[in-house]
Coordinates of C-alpha atoms in Angstrom, one line a residue:
Chain A
G1 CA 1.8 8.0 14.6
G2 CA -0.3 10.5 16.2
E3 CA 1.2 10.3 19.7
P4 CA 2.0 13.5 21.5
D5 CA 5.7 14.3 21.5
I6 CA 6.0 14.8 25.3
P7 CA 7.8 16.8 26.4
V8 CA 7.0 19.1 23.6
S9 CA 9.7 21.3 23.0
P10 CA 9.4 22.5 19.3
S11 CA 11.0 25.5 18.0
P12 CA 9.9 28.2 15.8
S13 CA 9.7 26.5 12.2
V14 CA 13.0 26.0 10.4
F15 CA 11.1 26.8 7.2
R16 CA 10.0 30.2 8.3
K17 CA 12.2 31.9 5.6
F18 CA 11.8 28.9 3.1
R19 CA 10.6 30.0 -0.4
V20 CA 9.4 27.4 -2.8
D21 CA 11.0 27.6 -6.3
K22 CA 9.3 24.5 -7.7
I23 CA 7.1 21.5 -6.9
L24 CA 9.0 18.5 -7.6
R25 CA 6.3 15.9 -6.7
E26 CA 2.9 16.1 -5.4
D27 CA 0.8 13.0 -4.2
Q28 CA -2.8 14.0 -3.1
R29 CA -3.6 10.4 -2.2
N30 CA -0.8 9.8 -0.1
K31 CA -0.7 13.3 1.2
L32 CA 2.8 14.3 0.4
I33 CA 4.5 17.1 -1.5
T34 CA 8.2 17.5 -2.5
V35 CA 9.5 21.0 -3.3
V36 CA 12.8 22.7 -4.0
G37 CA 13.5 26.2 -2.7
K38 CA 15.9 28.6 -1.0
F39 CA 16.3 30.1 2.6
G40 CA 17.8 33.3 1.3
N41 CA 18.6 35.1 -1.9
E42 CA 19.4 33.7 -5.3
A43 CA 23.0 33.1 -4.3
E44 CA 21.8 30.7 -1.5
K45 CA 22.1 27.1 -2.1
D46 CA 19.0 24.9 -2.9
A47 CA 17.1 22.8 -0.3
V48 CA 14.9 19.8 -1.2
V49 CA 12.1 19.4 1.2
L50 CA 9.7 16.5 1.5
V51 CA 6.7 17.0 3.4
E52 CA 4.3 14.1 4.5
R53 CA 1.3 14.1 6.6
L54 CA 1.5 11.7 9.6
P55 CA -0.5 8.6 9.6
L56 CA -3.6 8.3 11.9
D57 CA -4.0 5.8 14.5
K58 CA -6.3 4.9 17.5
T59 CA -4.2 7.1 19.9
F60 CA -4.7 10.1 17.6
V61 CA -8.5 9.7 17.6
E62 CA -8.8 9.2 21.3
Q63 CA -6.2 11.8 22.4
A64 CA -5.8 14.5 19.8
L65 CA -9.4 14.5 18.3
A66 CA -10.9 14.5 21.7
A67 CA -8.4 16.9 23.5
E68 CA -9.7 19.8 25.4
D69 CA -8.2 22.2 22.9
A70 CA -9.1 20.4 19.7
M71 CA -11.2 22.6 17.5
T72 CA -13.6 21.6 14.6
K73 CA -15.7 23.3 12.1
E74 CA -18.7 21.8 10.5
T75 CA -18.5 22.1 6.8
L76 CA -21.6 20.2 5.8
K77 CA -24.7 18.6 7.4
N78 CA -27.3 16.4 5.8
D79 CA -29.4 14.1 7.7
I80 CA -27.2 11.7 9.5
Y81 CA -24.0 12.8 7.7
S82 CA -21.8 15.6 8.6
T83 CA -18.3 16.7 7.7
H84 CA -15.9 18.7 9.7
S85 CA -12.5 20.5 9.4
V86 CA -10.3 19.3 12.2
Y87 CA -7.8 21.5 14.0
T88 CA -5.6 19.3 15.9
P89 CA -4.0 20.8 19.1
R90 CA -0.6 22.1 18.9
A91 CA 0.9 19.4 21.1
F92 CA 0.4 16.8 18.2
P93 CA 2.7 17.1 15.1
D94 CA 0.7 16.8 11.9
C95 CA 3.6 16.4 9.3
K96 CA 7.0 15.1 9.0
A97 CA 9.5 17.1 6.8
T98 CA 12.8 15.6 5.4
M99 CA 15.3 18.1 4.2
I100 CA 18.3 17.8 2.1
Y101 CA 20.4 20.9 2.2
P102 CA 22.4 21.8 0.5
A103 CA 21.1 19.9 -2.4
T104 CA 22.9 19.4 -5.7
A105 CA 21.2 19.1 -9.1
K106 CA 21.4 15.3 -8.6
H107 CA 19.5 15.4 -5.5
I108 CA 16.8 17.5 -7.1
A109 CA 16.6 15.1 -10.2
K110 CA 16.4 12.2 -7.7
Y111 CA 13.4 13.6 -5.8
S112 CA 11.6 14.8 -9.0
E113 CA 8.8 13.1 -10.4
H114 CA 9.7 11.4 -13.7
D115 CA 7.1 11.5 -16.4
A116 CA 5.7 8.0 -17.2
F117 CA 5.2 6.5 -20.6
I118 CA 3.6 3.3 -21.7
V119 CA 5.5 0.9 -24.0
R120 CA 3.7 -1.9 -26.0
E121 CA 6.8 -4.1 -26.6
T122 CA 6.3 -6.4 -29.6
P123 CA 8.8 -9.3 -30.2
H124 CA 10.2 -7.1 -32.8
L125 CA 10.6 -4.1 -30.7
Y126 CA 12.2 -6.3 -28.0
Q127 CA 14.8 -7.4 -30.5
T128 CA 15.4 -3.9 -32.1
V129 CA 15.1 -1.5 -29.1
T130 CA 14.8 -3.2 -25.8
K131 CA 17.5 -5.8 -26.1
P132 CA 20.2 -3.6 -27.5
C133 CA 19.4 -1.1 -24.8
L134 CA 19.6 -3.6 -21.9
D135 CA 22.9 -5.1 -23.3
V136 CA 24.6 -1.8 -23.2
N137 CA 23.3 -0.8 -19.8
K138 CA 23.8 -4.1 -18.1
F139 CA 24.0 -3.9 -14.3
S140 CA 26.0 -6.4 -12.5
V141 CA 24.1 -9.0 -10.7
Q142 CA 27.1 -10.0 -8.6
W143 CA 25.1 -9.2 -5.5
V144 CA 22.5 -11.8 -6.5
H145 CA 25.2 -14.4 -7.0
N146 CA 26.5 -13.6 -3.7
I147 CA 23.1 -14.4 -2.1
L148 CA 22.8 -17.6 -3.9
E149 CA 26.3 -18.6 -2.9
K150 CA 25.6 -17.6 0.7
K151 CA 28.4 -15.1 0.8
T152 CA 25.8 -12.5 2.0
E153 CA 22.6 -12.4 3.7
A154 CA 22.7 -16.1 4.6
D155 CA 21.0 -15.4 7.8
R156 CA 18.1 -13.8 6.2
I157 CA 17.1 -17.0 4.2
V158 CA 13.5 -18.1 4.9
F159 CA 13.8 -21.3 2.7
E160 CA 16.1 -23.0 0.1
D161 CA 15.7 -25.7 -2.4
P162 CA 19.3 -26.2 -3.5
D163 CA 18.6 -27.9 -6.9
P164 CA 20.6 -26.1 -9.4
E165 CA 17.9 -26.4 -12.1
T166 CA 14.6 -26.1 -10.1
G167 CA 15.8 -24.6 -6.8
F168 CA 15.6 -21.2 -5.4
I169 CA 16.3 -19.1 -2.2
L170 CA 13.3 -17.3 -0.5
L171 CA 14.3 -14.2 1.6
P172 CA 12.5 -11.1 2.7
D173 CA 12.5 -8.1 0.6
M174 CA 14.1 -4.9 1.8
K175 CA 10.7 -3.2 1.9
W176 CA 9.4 -5.7 4.6
N177 CA 10.1 -5.0 8.2
R178 CA 9.8 -8.8 8.9
T179 CA 7.3 -8.4 11.7
D180 CA 4.0 -7.1 10.3
L181 CA 2.4 -10.0 8.4
D182 CA 0.0 -7.8 6.6
S183 CA 2.7 -6.3 4.6
L184 CA 4.7 -9.6 4.1
Y185 CA 7.1 -9.2 1.1
L186 CA 9.4 -12.1 0.1
V187 CA 11.3 -12.7 -3.0
A188 CA 12.4 -16.0 -4.6
I189 CA 15.5 -16.0 -6.5
V190 CA 16.1 -19.0 -8.7
H191 CA 19.4 -20.8 -8.6
K192 CA 19.5 -21.2 -12.4
H193 CA 21.5 -18.5 -14.0
G194 CA 21.0 -16.9 -17.3
V195 CA 17.3 -16.4 -17.4
H196 CA 17.1 -12.6 -17.6
S197 CA 13.4 -12.0 -17.5
M198 CA 9.9 -13.3 -18.0
R199 CA 10.5 -12.7 -21.8
H200 CA 12.8 -15.6 -21.9
L201 CA 10.7 -18.1 -20.5
T202 CA 9.6 -21.4 -22.3
A203 CA 8.0 -24.7 -21.4
Q204 CA 11.3 -25.9 -20.4
H205 CA 11.2 -23.6 -17.3
L206 CA 7.8 -25.1 -16.1
P207 CA 9.4 -27.5 -13.6
L208 CA 11.3 -24.6 -12.2
L209 CA 8.1 -22.3 -12.1
K210 CA 5.8 -24.7 -10.6
N211 CA 8.5 -25.6 -7.9
V212 CA 8.8 -22.1 -6.9
L213 CA 5.0 -21.7 -6.8
E214 CA 4.3 -24.8 -4.7
K215 CA 7.3 -24.8 -2.3
G216 CA 7.2 -21.0 -2.0
K217 CA 3.5 -21.1 -0.9
K218 CA 4.4 -24.1 1.4
A219 CA 7.3 -22.4 3.1
I220 CA 5.3 -19.2 3.7
K221 CA 2.5 -21.3 5.2
G222 CA 4.8 -23.1 7.4
Q223 CA 6.9 -20.3 8.7
F224 CA 4.3 -17.5 8.8
G225 CA 1.0 -19.2 8.9
I226 CA -0.3 -17.3 5.7
P227 CA -2.2 -19.5 3.4
S228 CA -1.9 -19.1 -0.5
S229 CA -5.3 -17.4 -0.5
K230 CA -3.7 -14.4 1.0
L231 CA -0.7 -14.4 -1.5
R232 CA 0.0 -12.2 -4.5
I233 CA 2.6 -14.1 -6.5
Y234 CA 4.2 -12.5 -9.4
F235 CA 7.0 -11.4 -11.9
H236 CA 7.9 -8.0 -12.8
Y237 CA 8.2 -6.9 -16.3
Q238 CA 10.7 -5.1 -16.7
P239 CA 12.4 -6.4 -13.7
S240 CA 14.6 -4.3 -11.6
Y241 CA 17.6 -6.8 -12.1
S242 CA 18.2 -9.5 -14.7
H243 CA 18.2 -12.6 -12.9
L244 CA 14.9 -14.5 -12.6
H245 CA 13.0 -13.8 -9.4
V246 CA 9.4 -13.9 -8.2
H247 CA 7.6 -11.6 -5.7
F248 CA 5.3 -13.0 -2.9
T249 CA 3.4 -10.2 -1.2
H250 CA 0.4 -10.0 1.1
V251 CA -2.9 -9.4 -0.6
K252 CA -3.7 -6.7 1.9
F253 CA -0.4 -4.9 1.1
D254 CA -0.8 -2.5 -1.8
A255 CA 2.7 -3.3 -2.9
P256 CA 4.5 -0.9 -5.2
G257 CA 4.7 -2.6 -8.6
S258 CA 1.7 -4.7 -8.3
D259 CA 0.0 -2.7 -11.0
C260 CA -1.3 -4.6 -14.0
L261 CA 1.3 -2.6 -16.2
R262 CA 4.1 -4.2 -14.3
A263 CA 3.0 -7.5 -12.4
H264 CA 2.2 -10.8 -14.0
T265 CA 1.0 -13.5 -11.7
L266 CA 3.1 -16.6 -11.6
E267 CA 0.0 -18.7 -12.2
D268 CA -0.9 -16.8 -15.4
V269 CA 2.7 -17.3 -16.6
I270 CA 2.5 -21.0 -15.9
D271 CA -0.9 -21.3 -17.6
N272 CA 0.4 -19.5 -20.7
L273 CA 3.4 -21.5 -21.0
D274 CA 1.4 -24.8 -20.6
L275 CA -0.7 -23.6 -23.4
D276 CA 2.1 -22.6 -25.8
S277 CA 5.8 -23.0 -25.2
D278 CA 6.7 -19.9 -27.2
F279 CA 4.1 -17.8 -25.6
Y280 CA 6.5 -15.2 -24.3
S281 CA 8.4 -15.0 -27.6
K282 CA 5.3 -14.1 -29.5
K283 CA 3.7 -11.9 -26.8
T284 CA 3.5 -8.0 -26.8
L285 CA 4.4 -7.1 -23.2
V286 CA 3.0 -3.6 -21.9
Y287 CA 4.8 -1.7 -19.3
V288 CA 5.8 1.7 -18.0
V289 CA 9.1 3.5 -18.7
R290 CA 10.1 6.8 -16.9
E291 CA 11.8 9.8 -18.4
N292 CA 15.1 9.0 -16.5
D293 CA 15.2 5.3 -17.7
E294 CA 17.6 4.2 -20.3
L295 CA 14.8 2.3 -21.8
Y296 CA 12.7 5.5 -22.2
K297 CA 15.6 7.1 -24.0
A298 CA 16.1 4.1 -26.3
Y299 CA 12.4 4.3 -27.3
K300 CA 12.3 8.0 -27.6
A301 CA 15.3 7.7 -29.9
A302 CA 13.5 5.0 -31.9
T303 CA 10.7 7.7 -32.5
Y304 CA 8.3 5.3 -30.6
F305 CA 6.5 8.1 -28.7
D306 CA 5.9 10.2 -31.9
D307 CA 2.2 9.2 -32.4
Chain B
G1 CA -6.1 21.9 0.5
G2 CA -3.8 23.5 2.9
E3 CA -5.5 27.0 2.5
P4 CA -6.3 28.6 5.7
D5 CA -10.1 28.7 6.5
I6 CA -10.4 32.5 6.8
P7 CA -12.4 33.8 8.8
V8 CA -11.3 31.0 11.1
S9 CA -14.3 30.3 13.5
P10 CA -13.8 26.7 14.6
S11 CA -15.5 25.6 17.8
P12 CA -14.3 23.3 20.5
S13 CA -14.0 19.9 18.9
V14 CA -17.4 17.9 18.5
F15 CA -15.5 14.9 19.3
R16 CA -14.4 15.8 22.8
K17 CA -16.6 13.3 24.5
F18 CA -16.2 10.6 21.7
R19 CA -14.9 7.2 22.7
V20 CA -13.6 4.8 20.3
D21 CA -15.1 1.3 20.5
K22 CA -13.4 -0.3 17.5
I23 CA -11.3 0.5 14.5
L24 CA -13.1 -0.3 11.4
R25 CA -10.3 0.4 8.9
E26 CA -6.9 1.9 9.1
D27 CA -4.8 2.9 6.0
Q28 CA -1.4 4.2 6.9
R29 CA -0.3 5.0 3.4
N30 CA -3.4 7.1 2.7
K31 CA -3.4 8.5 6.2
L32 CA -7.0 7.7 7.1
I33 CA -8.7 5.9 9.9
T34 CA -12.4 4.9 10.3
V35 CA -13.7 4.0 13.8
V36 CA -17.1 3.4 15.6
G37 CA -17.8 4.8 19.0
K38 CA -20.0 6.6 21.4
F39 CA -20.7 10.0 22.8
G40 CA -22.2 9.0 25.9
N41 CA -23.0 6.0 27.9
E42 CA -23.6 2.3 26.6
A43 CA -27.1 3.1 25.8
E44 CA -26.2 6.0 23.4
K45 CA -26.3 5.3 19.7
D46 CA -23.2 4.5 17.6
A47 CA -21.4 7.0 15.5
V48 CA -19.1 6.0 12.6
V49 CA -16.3 8.5 12.1
L50 CA -13.9 8.6 9.2
V51 CA -10.8 10.8 9.7
E52 CA -8.5 11.6 6.9
R53 CA -5.4 13.9 6.8
L54 CA -5.8 16.7 4.2
P55 CA -3.5 16.6 1.2
L56 CA -0.7 19.1 1.0
D57 CA -0.1 21.5 -1.7
K58 CA 2.2 24.7 -2.6
T59 CA 0.0 27.0 -0.6
F60 CA 0.4 24.8 2.5
V61 CA 4.3 24.8 2.2
E62 CA 4.4 28.6 1.5
Q63 CA 1.7 29.7 4.1
A64 CA 1.4 27.1 6.9
L65 CA 5.1 25.8 7.0
A66 CA 6.5 29.2 6.8
A67 CA 4.1 30.8 9.2
E68 CA 5.3 32.9 12.2
D69 CA 3.7 30.6 14.6
A70 CA 4.6 27.3 12.8
M71 CA 6.9 25.1 14.9
T72 CA 9.2 22.2 14.2
K73 CA 11.4 19.9 16.1
E74 CA 14.5 18.4 14.5
T75 CA 14.3 14.5 15.0
L76 CA 17.3 13.4 13.1
K77 CA 20.4 15.0 11.6
N78 CA 23.0 13.3 9.3
D79 CA 25.2 15.6 7.1
I80 CA 23.0 17.2 4.6
Y81 CA 20.0 15.1 5.7
S82 CA 17.6 16.1 8.5
T83 CA 14.0 15.2 9.6
H84 CA 11.6 17.4 11.5
S85 CA 8.2 17.1 13.2
V86 CA 6.1 19.8 12.0
Y87 CA 3.5 21.5 14.1
T88 CA 1.2 23.5 11.8
P89 CA -0.3 26.7 13.1
R90 CA -3.9 26.4 14.5
A91 CA -5.3 28.6 11.8
F92 CA -4.9 25.5 9.3
P93 CA -6.9 22.5 9.6
D94 CA -5.1 19.2 9.3
C95 CA -7.8 16.6 8.9
K96 CA -11.2 16.2 7.6
A97 CA -13.7 14.1 9.6
T98 CA -16.9 12.6 8.2
M99 CA -19.5 11.4 10.7
I100 CA -22.5 9.3 10.4
Y101 CA -24.6 9.6 13.5
P102 CA -26.6 7.7 14.5
A103 CA -25.0 4.8 12.6
T104 CA -26.8 1.4 12.2
A105 CA -25.2 -2.0 11.8
K106 CA -25.5 -1.5 8.2
H107 CA -23.4 1.6 8.3
I108 CA -20.9 0.0 10.6
A109 CA -20.6 -3.1 8.0
K110 CA -20.3 -0.6 5.1
Y111 CA -17.3 1.2 6.5
S112 CA -15.6 -1.8 7.9
E113 CA -12.6 -3.4 6.1
H114 CA -13.6 -6.7 4.7
D115 CA -11.0 -9.5 4.8
A116 CA -9.6 -10.3 1.3
F117 CA -8.9 -13.8 -0.2
I118 CA -7.6 -14.8 -3.5
V119 CA -9.4 -17.2 -5.8
R120 CA -7.7 -19.2 -8.5
E121 CA -10.7 -19.8 -10.8
T122 CA -10.2 -22.7 -13.1
P123 CA -12.7 -23.2 -16.0
H124 CA -14.2 -26.1 -13.7
L125 CA -14.5 -23.8 -10.7
Y126 CA -16.1 -21.1 -13.0
Q127 CA -18.8 -23.7 -14.0
T128 CA -19.3 -25.2 -10.7
V129 CA -19.1 -22.3 -8.2
T130 CA -18.8 -18.8 -9.9
K131 CA -21.5 -19.2 -12.5
P132 CA -24.2 -20.6 -10.3
C133 CA -23.5 -17.9 -7.8
L134 CA -23.6 -15.2 -10.3
D135 CA -26.9 -16.6 -11.9
V136 CA -28.6 -16.4 -8.6
N137 CA -27.2 -13.1 -7.5
K138 CA -27.8 -11.3 -10.8
F139 CA -27.9 -7.5 -10.5
S140 CA -29.9 -5.6 -13.1
V141 CA -28.0 -3.8 -15.7
Q142 CA -31.0 -1.8 -16.8
W143 CA -29.0 1.3 -15.8
V144 CA -26.5 0.4 -18.5
H145 CA -29.0 -0.2 -21.1
N146 CA -30.5 3.3 -20.2
I147 CA -27.2 4.8 -21.0
L148 CA -26.8 2.8 -24.4
E149 CA -30.3 4.0 -25.3
K150 CA -29.5 7.5 -24.2
K151 CA -32.3 7.7 -21.7
T152 CA -29.7 8.8 -19.2
E153 CA -26.4 10.5 -19.1
A154 CA -26.5 11.4 -22.9
D155 CA -24.9 14.8 -22.1
R156 CA -21.9 12.9 -20.6
I157 CA -21.0 11.0 -23.7
V158 CA -17.4 11.7 -24.9
F159 CA -17.6 9.6 -27.9
E160 CA -19.9 7.1 -29.7
D161 CA -19.6 4.4 -32.4
P162 CA -23.2 3.3 -32.8
D163 CA -22.5 0.0 -34.6
P164 CA -24.5 -2.7 -32.7
E165 CA -21.8 -5.3 -33.1
T166 CA -18.6 -3.4 -32.8
G167 CA -19.6 -0.2 -31.4
F168 CA -19.6 1.5 -27.9
I169 CA -20.2 4.5 -25.8
L170 CA -17.3 6.3 -24.1
L171 CA -18.1 8.3 -21.1
P172 CA -16.4 9.5 -17.8
D173 CA -16.4 7.4 -14.8
M174 CA -18.0 8.6 -11.7
K175 CA -14.6 8.8 -10.0
W176 CA -13.2 11.4 -12.4
N177 CA -13.9 15.2 -11.8
R178 CA -13.7 15.8 -15.6
T179 CA -11.0 18.5 -15.3
D180 CA -7.9 17.0 -13.8
L181 CA -6.3 15.2 -16.9
D182 CA -3.8 13.4 -14.7
S183 CA -6.6 11.4 -13.1
L184 CA -8.5 10.8 -16.3
Y185 CA -11.1 8.0 -16.1
L186 CA -13.2 6.9 -18.9
V187 CA -15.3 3.8 -19.5
A188 CA -16.2 2.3 -22.8
I189 CA -19.6 0.4 -22.7
V190 CA -20.2 -1.9 -25.7
H191 CA -23.4 -1.7 -27.6
K192 CA -23.4 -5.5 -27.9
H193 CA -25.6 -7.2 -25.2
G194 CA -25.0 -10.5 -23.5
V195 CA -21.2 -10.7 -23.1
H196 CA -21.0 -10.8 -19.3
S197 CA -17.2 -10.5 -18.7
M198 CA -13.8 -11.2 -20.2
R199 CA -14.5 -15.0 -19.3
H200 CA -16.8 -15.1 -22.2
L201 CA -14.6 -13.6 -24.8
T202 CA -13.6 -15.6 -28.0
A203 CA -12.0 -14.6 -31.3
Q204 CA -15.4 -13.7 -32.6
H205 CA -15.2 -10.6 -30.4
L206 CA -11.8 -9.5 -31.8
P207 CA -13.4 -6.9 -34.2
L208 CA -15.3 -5.3 -31.3
L209 CA -12.2 -5.3 -29.0
K210 CA -9.9 -3.8 -31.6
N211 CA -12.4 -1.2 -32.4
V212 CA -12.8 -0.2 -28.8
L213 CA -9.0 0.0 -28.4
E214 CA -8.4 2.0 -31.7
K215 CA -11.3 4.4 -31.5
G216 CA -11.1 4.9 -27.8
K217 CA -7.5 5.9 -27.9
K218 CA -8.3 8.2 -30.9
A219 CA -11.2 9.9 -29.3
I220 CA -9.1 10.5 -26.1
K221 CA -6.3 11.9 -28.0
G222 CA -8.7 14.1 -30.1
Q223 CA -10.7 15.5 -27.0
F224 CA -8.2 15.5 -24.3
G225 CA -5.0 15.6 -26.1
I226 CA -3.7 12.5 -24.2
P227 CA -1.6 10.1 -26.4
S228 CA -2.0 6.3 -26.0
S229 CA 1.4 6.2 -24.3
K230 CA -0.4 7.7 -21.2
L231 CA -3.2 5.4 -21.1
R232 CA -3.8 2.3 -19.1
I233 CA -6.5 0.2 -20.9
Y234 CA -8.1 -2.8 -19.1
F235 CA -10.9 -5.0 -18.1
H236 CA -11.8 -5.9 -14.5
Y237 CA -12.2 -9.5 -13.7
Q238 CA -14.5 -9.9 -11.8
P239 CA -16.2 -6.8 -13.2
S240 CA -18.6 -4.9 -10.9
Y241 CA -21.4 -5.2 -13.5
S242 CA -22.1 -7.9 -16.0
H243 CA -22.2 -6.0 -19.3
L244 CA -18.8 -5.8 -21.2
H245 CA -17.0 -2.5 -20.5
V246 CA -13.4 -1.3 -20.8
H247 CA -11.5 1.0 -18.4
F248 CA -9.3 4.0 -19.6
T249 CA -7.2 5.6 -17.0
H250 CA -4.2 7.9 -17.0
V251 CA -0.9 6.2 -16.3
K252 CA -0.2 8.8 -13.6
F253 CA -3.5 8.0 -11.7
D254 CA -3.0 5.0 -9.3
A255 CA -6.6 3.8 -10.1
P256 CA -8.5 1.6 -7.7
G257 CA -8.8 -1.8 -9.3
S258 CA -5.6 -1.5 -11.5
D259 CA -3.8 -4.2 -9.5
C260 CA -2.6 -7.2 -11.3
L261 CA -5.2 -9.4 -9.4
R262 CA -8.1 -7.4 -11.0
A263 CA -7.0 -5.6 -14.1
H264 CA -6.2 -7.2 -17.5
T265 CA -4.9 -5.0 -20.2
L266 CA -7.1 -5.0 -23.3
E267 CA -3.9 -5.4 -25.5
D268 CA -3.2 -8.7 -23.6
V269 CA -6.8 -9.9 -24.1
I270 CA -6.6 -9.1 -27.9
D271 CA -3.2 -10.9 -28.0
N272 CA -4.4 -14.0 -26.2
L273 CA -7.5 -14.3 -28.4
D274 CA -5.4 -13.8 -31.6
L275 CA -3.3 -16.7 -30.4
D276 CA -6.2 -18.9 -29.3
S277 CA -9.9 -18.4 -29.8
D278 CA -10.7 -20.4 -26.7
F279 CA -7.9 -18.9 -24.5
Y280 CA -10.5 -17.6 -21.9
S281 CA -12.6 -20.7 -21.7
K282 CA -9.3 -22.6 -20.9
K283 CA -7.6 -20.1 -18.6
T284 CA -7.4 -20.0 -14.9
L285 CA -8.2 -16.5 -13.8
V286 CA -6.9 -15.1 -10.4
Y287 CA -8.8 -12.5 -8.5
V288 CA -9.6 -11.2 -5.0
V289 CA -13.0 -11.8 -3.3
R290 CA -14.0 -10.0 0.0
E291 CA -15.7 -11.4 3.0
N292 CA -18.8 -9.6 2.4
D293 CA -19.1 -10.7 -1.4
E294 CA -21.5 -13.4 -2.4
L295 CA -18.7 -15.0 -4.4
Y296 CA -16.6 -15.3 -1.2
K297 CA -19.6 -17.1 0.5
A298 CA -20.0 -19.4 -2.4
Y299 CA -16.3 -20.4 -2.6
K300 CA -16.2 -20.8 1.3
A301 CA -19.3 -23.2 1.0
A302 CA -17.5 -25.1 -1.5
T303 CA -14.7 -25.5 1.1
Y304 CA -12.3 -23.8 -1.4
F305 CA -10.4 -22.0 1.3
D306 CA -9.8 -25.0 3.6
D307 CA -6.1 -25.5 2.5

């Protein structure tokens, strides 16, 4: 965080001769920017540089903001309200930079922002565009089977119901550090094979879904003390791998993929199947694809975006 | 942004004598912190201070990161990857501070984070807890009627369909600056009175909903050149005011309230009503309430959170 790096022994910036060729990604809200550029002439190799502002904490406010050599400039004053530009003392770093050098075209593509497009997937579009594309670009889910068979990650299991039809394994998502409860992120992977996504669910899966909901909530309450009133419980559509799994995240955590264009609460899915067993074979599902996704390419080839 | 404030004439920090009493809100991802504290002894009045890191832009990378007196410190090096702490030259501010001084208990409450709880509102809970609470705590929607009658904001209207049953007024949300298309945010307010929220929709509203969807998309394409494949179109439940309205935001904009626990795409709502006219009078709706909300108090009084 904002702690002073003592002893402070920074050197003149490694970026002094860096020239920006192109912005790859810019995020005002999260205060980060990714650029590609060069340190020398045109013949020089590319460098990808990600610069991100450092987060603020209590130490920063108490030490950096109140330091003898901190400076401020009032930019607005209206009654009890005022705004100030803050010049933090040099002893405190204000950004973190990550550099990939030399960077190949592949690195540049990886760190570039990919344009997003919304697909409204009718059942017909699922059959004619999505399914053929997913069939061709199938990724192996062997790693999921390894988890279910306890060949890997067995020590990470938080809870298991071994029933082959309604059971599941609950374990921490890679994005969770397993200590900060406010950013709790667990995933329930069902034992049943062959259910590729939410699109394939029918009323026959209700015992499975209700079991995941109830036992998942109970296990998290028991092991982490977090009640269900703090849990966002949902599927992704499209999912990132084609073996049915459910996300459990803390409501305080602004989890990636919890947007209404990707997340569908498990309670909604159960409700909808209770109402109509064929709900998801009739439903139009709305989601985002990105320029580098195979699904984007498939929809583009089907002239879907030509409106 | 990262542009140098020239002529730079900051003074010694106004926060030099500031002592933090309590953190009100901390957001690591958005790099901001809000605290309450004092400038003098215990008798001194409170000050609320919001500190937020400044966003980064191309100018920052080209000028601040590459400046003669910029400093960096390598913190990790592995093959082509390296990370660096960055010490921006003093000519560039790194934060913006907003101060409310003197601050009352009301200001402190306003800037505090309020604990979030998830409600799973069954039709029965709607009738017994939600509705009585909303009836008592009704806010006036006179300001909405003023817009519909063009008594206010008439110059801001982007599009209007005047039909009293299926028509609506489309205008920019306050959160949008009206120039940056990537953060486009428009709201369609329906002319029809008396539809308080999504909960009250039936198949009889389908002509209205389909009209808002089609004409809203067309108007945004016509006036801003943004195709529907870039538009997130949704209701909030609970909404912030009880006159039916639809949000249109750019898919690139991580709009507040687009989480699956609050946003319901208009396409989903239309689909569901096409399937079953009474869908929303049977449906459990899942959403977040905060400690300072009347709805939270009503659910707490009904011992809903005692699990």
